[in-house]
Amino acid sequence: MDGFLVALVVSFGVIFVAELGDKSQLMALTFATRFKTVPVLIGITVATAIVHLASVAIGVGLNAALPTGWISLVAGLAFLGFGVWTLRGDKLTEEEKRKAEKTGKSAIVAVGVAFFLAELGDKTMLATITLATKYGWFGTWLGSTLGMVAADALAILVGRLLGRHLPERTIRYGAAVLFAICGLWLILEAVRELS
């Protein structure tokens, strides 16, 4: 159970931070202006659970095929890359805005499909793969899914309460620093294992 809790907490924290200022959060806010909050959150949760289940399957497969020292090294470098990616920031394209603004017969399906497609290859998916190589599948899947839904729910709540976005620059820098710290920690761990 101890390994499960570590995976849950680490995955929740990393994905929550990774999602702050991400285009998915902007999509959540846009959908919430069009649909009721609960169907939006259900659509986000279903899409995230599916994408992150595939992500942890990939991560567990990589872990079985590669030695742990090299996985830690690659994961550390990936996290440094995620930090740089986070500094760059995300913006919704015009097509993504149009998809988020469309009304459909079912808000849950519309939100779920849009989020599923937006998350494929996104940094949260890649971070989940990376975490699964280190911490195992179930805790990582549950933590990463809950972390992403919590971050998107926060965006919706704050957006509705304040009528404006979170301070994007501060969030980007804070998230980038956290990714860099995690990356350096993993690299140091890899150097110890490979020495």
Tab-separated table of C-alpha atoms in Angstrom:
chain	number	residue	atom	x	y	z
A	1	MET	CA	0.000	0.000	0.000
A	2	ASP	CA	2.917	2.342	0.692
A	3	GLY	CA	4.033	2.271	-2.972
A	4	PHE	CA	0.457	2.950	-4.077
A	5	LEU	CA	0.188	6.044	-1.854
A	6	VAL	CA	3.541	7.400	-3.057
A	7	ALA	CA	2.478	6.895	-6.689
A	8	LEU	CA	-0.891	8.519	-6.003
A	9	VAL	CA	0.520	11.586	-4.255
A	10	VAL	CA	3.470	12.135	-6.621
A	11	SER	CA	1.326	11.647	-9.737
A	12	PHE	CA	-1.427	13.912	-8.426
A	13	GLY	CA	1.068	16.674	-7.620
A	14	VAL	CA	3.054	16.456	-10.847
A	15	ILE	CA	0.017	16.335	-13.134
A	16	PHE	CA	-1.840	19.038	-11.188
A	17	VAL	CA	1.165	21.358	-11.640
A	18	ALA	CA	1.635	20.305	-15.288
A	19	GLU	CA	-1.997	21.113	-16.048
A	20	LEU	CA	-1.816	24.656	-14.638
A	21	GLY	CA	-1.845	27.045	-17.570
A	22	ASP	CA	-2.167	24.160	-20.068
A	23	LYS	CA	-4.460	24.431	-23.085
A	24	SER	CA	-6.741	21.786	-21.541
A	25	GLN	CA	-7.399	24.129	-18.653
A	26	LEU	CA	-8.305	26.873	-21.114
A	27	MET	CA	-10.629	24.426	-22.886
A	28	ALA	CA	-12.272	23.523	-19.554
A	29	LEU	CA	-12.909	27.183	-18.869
A	30	THR	CA	-14.355	27.687	-22.352
A	31	PHE	CA	-16.613	24.634	-22.074
A	32	ALA	CA	-17.806	25.794	-18.643
A	33	THR	CA	-19.051	29.046	-20.148
A	34	ARG	CA	-21.144	27.029	-22.623
A	35	PHE	CA	-22.314	24.026	-20.577
A	36	LYS	CA	-23.130	23.270	-16.959
A	37	THR	CA	-20.097	22.520	-14.795
A	38	VAL	CA	-20.951	18.930	-13.829
A	39	PRO	CA	-21.242	17.559	-17.414
A	40	VAL	CA	-17.994	19.364	-18.288
A	41	LEU	CA	-16.207	17.736	-15.360
A	42	ILE	CA	-17.658	14.313	-16.208
A	43	GLY	CA	-16.444	14.622	-19.819
A	44	ILE	CA	-12.989	15.731	-18.633
A	45	THR	CA	-12.804	12.862	-16.135
A	46	VAL	CA	-13.780	10.154	-18.632
A	47	ALA	CA	-11.392	11.407	-21.325
A	48	THR	CA	-8.540	11.846	-18.847
A	49	ALA	CA	-9.070	8.399	-17.320
A	50	ILE	CA	-8.874	6.771	-20.767
A	51	VAL	CA	-5.812	8.716	-21.969
A	52	HIS	CA	-3.967	8.204	-18.698
A	53	LEU	CA	-4.798	4.477	-18.641
A	54	ALA	CA	-3.131	4.161	-22.042
A	55	SER	CA	-0.235	6.295	-20.755
A	56	VAL	CA	0.431	4.095	-17.729
A	57	ALA	CA	0.248	0.978	-19.924
A	58	ILE	CA	2.997	2.448	-22.109
A	59	GLY	CA	5.011	3.430	-19.024
A	60	VAL	CA	4.729	-0.010	-17.415
A	61	GLY	CA	5.741	-1.621	-20.711
A	62	LEU	CA	8.821	0.592	-20.929
A	63	ASN	CA	9.711	-0.183	-17.314
A	64	ALA	CA	9.616	-3.920	-18.021
A	65	ALA	CA	11.865	-3.515	-21.061
A	66	LEU	CA	14.510	-1.092	-19.740
A	67	PRO	CA	16.839	-1.027	-16.696
A	68	THR	CA	15.675	1.337	-13.931
A	69	GLY	CA	18.823	3.505	-13.916
A	70	TRP	CA	18.375	4.430	-17.551
A	71	ILE	CA	14.648	5.001	-17.025
A	72	SER	CA	15.408	7.445	-14.197
A	73	LEU	CA	17.922	9.275	-16.387
A	74	VAL	CA	15.508	9.572	-19.311
A	75	ALA	CA	12.672	10.535	-16.948
A	76	GLY	CA	14.825	13.255	-15.378
A	77	LEU	CA	15.725	14.671	-18.777
A	78	ALA	CA	12.051	14.486	-19.796
A	79	PHE	CA	11.042	16.453	-16.707
A	80	LEU	CA	13.624	19.133	-17.512
A	81	GLY	CA	12.084	19.263	-20.993
A	82	PHE	CA	8.589	19.544	-19.471
A	83	GLY	CA	9.868	22.516	-17.464
A	84	VAL	CA	11.037	24.268	-20.635
A	85	TRP	CA	7.761	23.355	-22.379
A	86	THR	CA	5.826	24.841	-19.459
A	87	LEU	CA	7.790	28.110	-19.692
A	88	ARG	CA	6.794	28.350	-23.348
A	89	GLY	CA	3.119	28.165	-22.373
A	90	ASP	CA	0.088	26.877	-24.242
A	91	LYS	CA	-2.580	28.718	-26.187
A	92	LEU	CA	-5.772	27.463	-27.756
A	93	THR	CA	-5.737	27.458	-31.549
A	94	GLU	CA	-8.739	28.885	-33.372
A	95	GLU	CA	-9.892	25.357	-34.243
A	96	GLU	CA	-9.676	24.275	-30.582
A	97	LYS	CA	-11.665	27.373	-29.557
A	98	ARG	CA	-14.352	26.557	-32.131
A	99	LYS	CA	-14.595	22.955	-30.902
A	100	ALA	CA	-14.880	24.134	-27.296
A	101	GLU	CA	-17.563	26.690	-28.181
A	102	LYS	CA	-19.769	24.325	-30.218
A	103	THR	CA	-22.956	23.240	-28.602
A	104	GLY	CA	-23.938	19.656	-29.134
A	105	LYS	CA	-26.581	17.210	-28.075
A	106	SER	CA	-24.465	15.921	-25.236
A	107	ALA	CA	-22.047	18.128	-23.323
A	108	ILE	CA	-20.331	15.078	-21.822
A	109	VAL	CA	-19.598	13.575	-25.246
A	110	ALA	CA	-18.517	16.914	-26.735
A	111	VAL	CA	-16.175	17.674	-23.834
A	112	GLY	CA	-14.900	14.092	-23.618
A	113	VAL	CA	-14.004	13.840	-27.301
A	114	ALA	CA	-12.364	17.286	-27.351
A	115	PHE	CA	-10.298	16.512	-24.239
A	116	PHE	CA	-9.323	13.062	-25.451
A	117	LEU	CA	-7.969	14.490	-28.699
A	118	ALA	CA	-6.293	17.462	-26.975
A	119	GLU	CA	-4.484	15.230	-24.476
A	120	LEU	CA	-2.950	12.818	-26.997
A	121	GLY	CA	0.766	13.624	-26.996
A	122	ASP	CA	0.330	16.471	-24.500
A	123	LYS	CA	2.847	17.021	-21.701
A	124	THR	CA	0.462	15.563	-19.105
A	125	MET	CA	0.265	12.330	-21.117
A	126	LEU	CA	4.042	12.197	-21.464
A	127	ALA	CA	4.503	12.993	-17.769
A	128	THR	CA	2.079	10.180	-16.871
A	129	ILE	CA	4.058	7.722	-19.019
A	130	THR	CA	7.243	8.854	-17.280
A	131	LEU	CA	5.722	8.520	-13.803
A	132	ALA	CA	4.364	5.039	-14.568
A	133	THR	CA	7.866	3.807	-15.428
A	134	LYS	CA	8.917	4.740	-11.900
A	135	TYR	CA	5.881	4.239	-9.665
A	136	GLY	CA	3.673	1.562	-11.230
A	137	TRP	CA	0.333	1.751	-12.938
A	138	PHE	CA	-2.631	2.006	-10.550
A	139	GLY	CA	-1.482	4.760	-8.198
A	140	THR	CA	-0.047	6.701	-11.131
A	141	TRP	CA	-3.251	6.335	-13.163
A	142	LEU	CA	-5.512	7.360	-10.285
A	143	GLY	CA	-3.263	10.210	-9.123
A	144	SER	CA	-2.685	11.625	-12.596
A	145	THR	CA	-6.384	11.470	-13.463
A	146	LEU	CA	-7.415	13.140	-10.199
A	147	GLY	CA	-4.639	15.738	-10.529
A	148	MET	CA	-5.759	16.774	-13.992
A	149	VAL	CA	-9.451	16.898	-13.092
A	150	ALA	CA	-8.653	18.921	-9.946
A	151	ALA	CA	-6.587	21.446	-11.925
A	152	ASP	CA	-9.323	21.819	-14.547
A	153	ALA	CA	-12.014	22.129	-11.845
A	154	LEU	CA	-9.897	24.832	-10.201
A	155	ALA	CA	-9.715	26.732	-13.499
A	156	ILE	CA	-13.480	26.540	-13.888
A	157	LEU	CA	-14.103	27.618	-10.287
A	158	VAL	CA	-11.632	30.487	-10.300
A	159	GLY	CA	-12.741	31.576	-13.760
A	160	ARG	CA	-16.360	31.689	-12.646
A	161	LEU	CA	-15.652	33.350	-9.301
A	162	LEU	CA	-13.166	35.952	-10.447
A	163	GLY	CA	-14.196	36.297	-14.075
A	164	ARG	CA	-10.532	36.250	-15.120
A	165	HIS	CA	-7.641	33.796	-15.554
A	166	LEU	CA	-5.094	32.835	-12.960
A	167	PRO	CA	-1.865	34.880	-13.225
A	168	GLU	CA	-0.468	32.878	-16.129
A	169	ARG	CA	3.157	34.010	-15.902
A	170	THR	CA	3.501	33.133	-12.208
A	171	ILE	CA	1.916	29.737	-12.752
A	172	ARG	CA	4.195	28.978	-15.704
A	173	TYR	CA	7.371	29.867	-13.791
A	174	GLY	CA	6.304	27.976	-10.670
A	175	ALA	CA	5.392	24.858	-12.645
A	176	ALA	CA	8.657	25.035	-14.617
A	177	VAL	CA	10.688	25.222	-11.390
A	178	LEU	CA	8.843	22.207	-9.937
A	179	PHE	CA	9.488	20.206	-13.112
A	180	ALA	CA	13.186	21.166	-12.997
A	181	ILE	CA	13.475	20.072	-9.351
A	182	CYS	CA	11.819	16.715	-10.125
A	183	GLY	CA	14.041	16.298	-13.195
A	184	LEU	CA	17.256	16.990	-11.309
A	185	TRP	CA	16.196	14.650	-8.503
A	186	LEU	CA	15.569	11.831	-10.995
A	187	ILE	CA	18.886	12.478	-12.768
A	188	LEU	CA	20.791	12.319	-9.452
A	189	GLU	CA	18.985	9.081	-8.601
A	190	ALA	CA	19.946	7.664	-12.021
A	191	VAL	CA	23.599	8.634	-11.584
A	192	ARG	CA	23.652	6.814	-8.222
A	193	GLU	CA	22.102	3.697	-9.782
A	194	LEU	CA	24.341	3.694	-12.846
A	195	SER	CA	27.608	4.302	-10.936
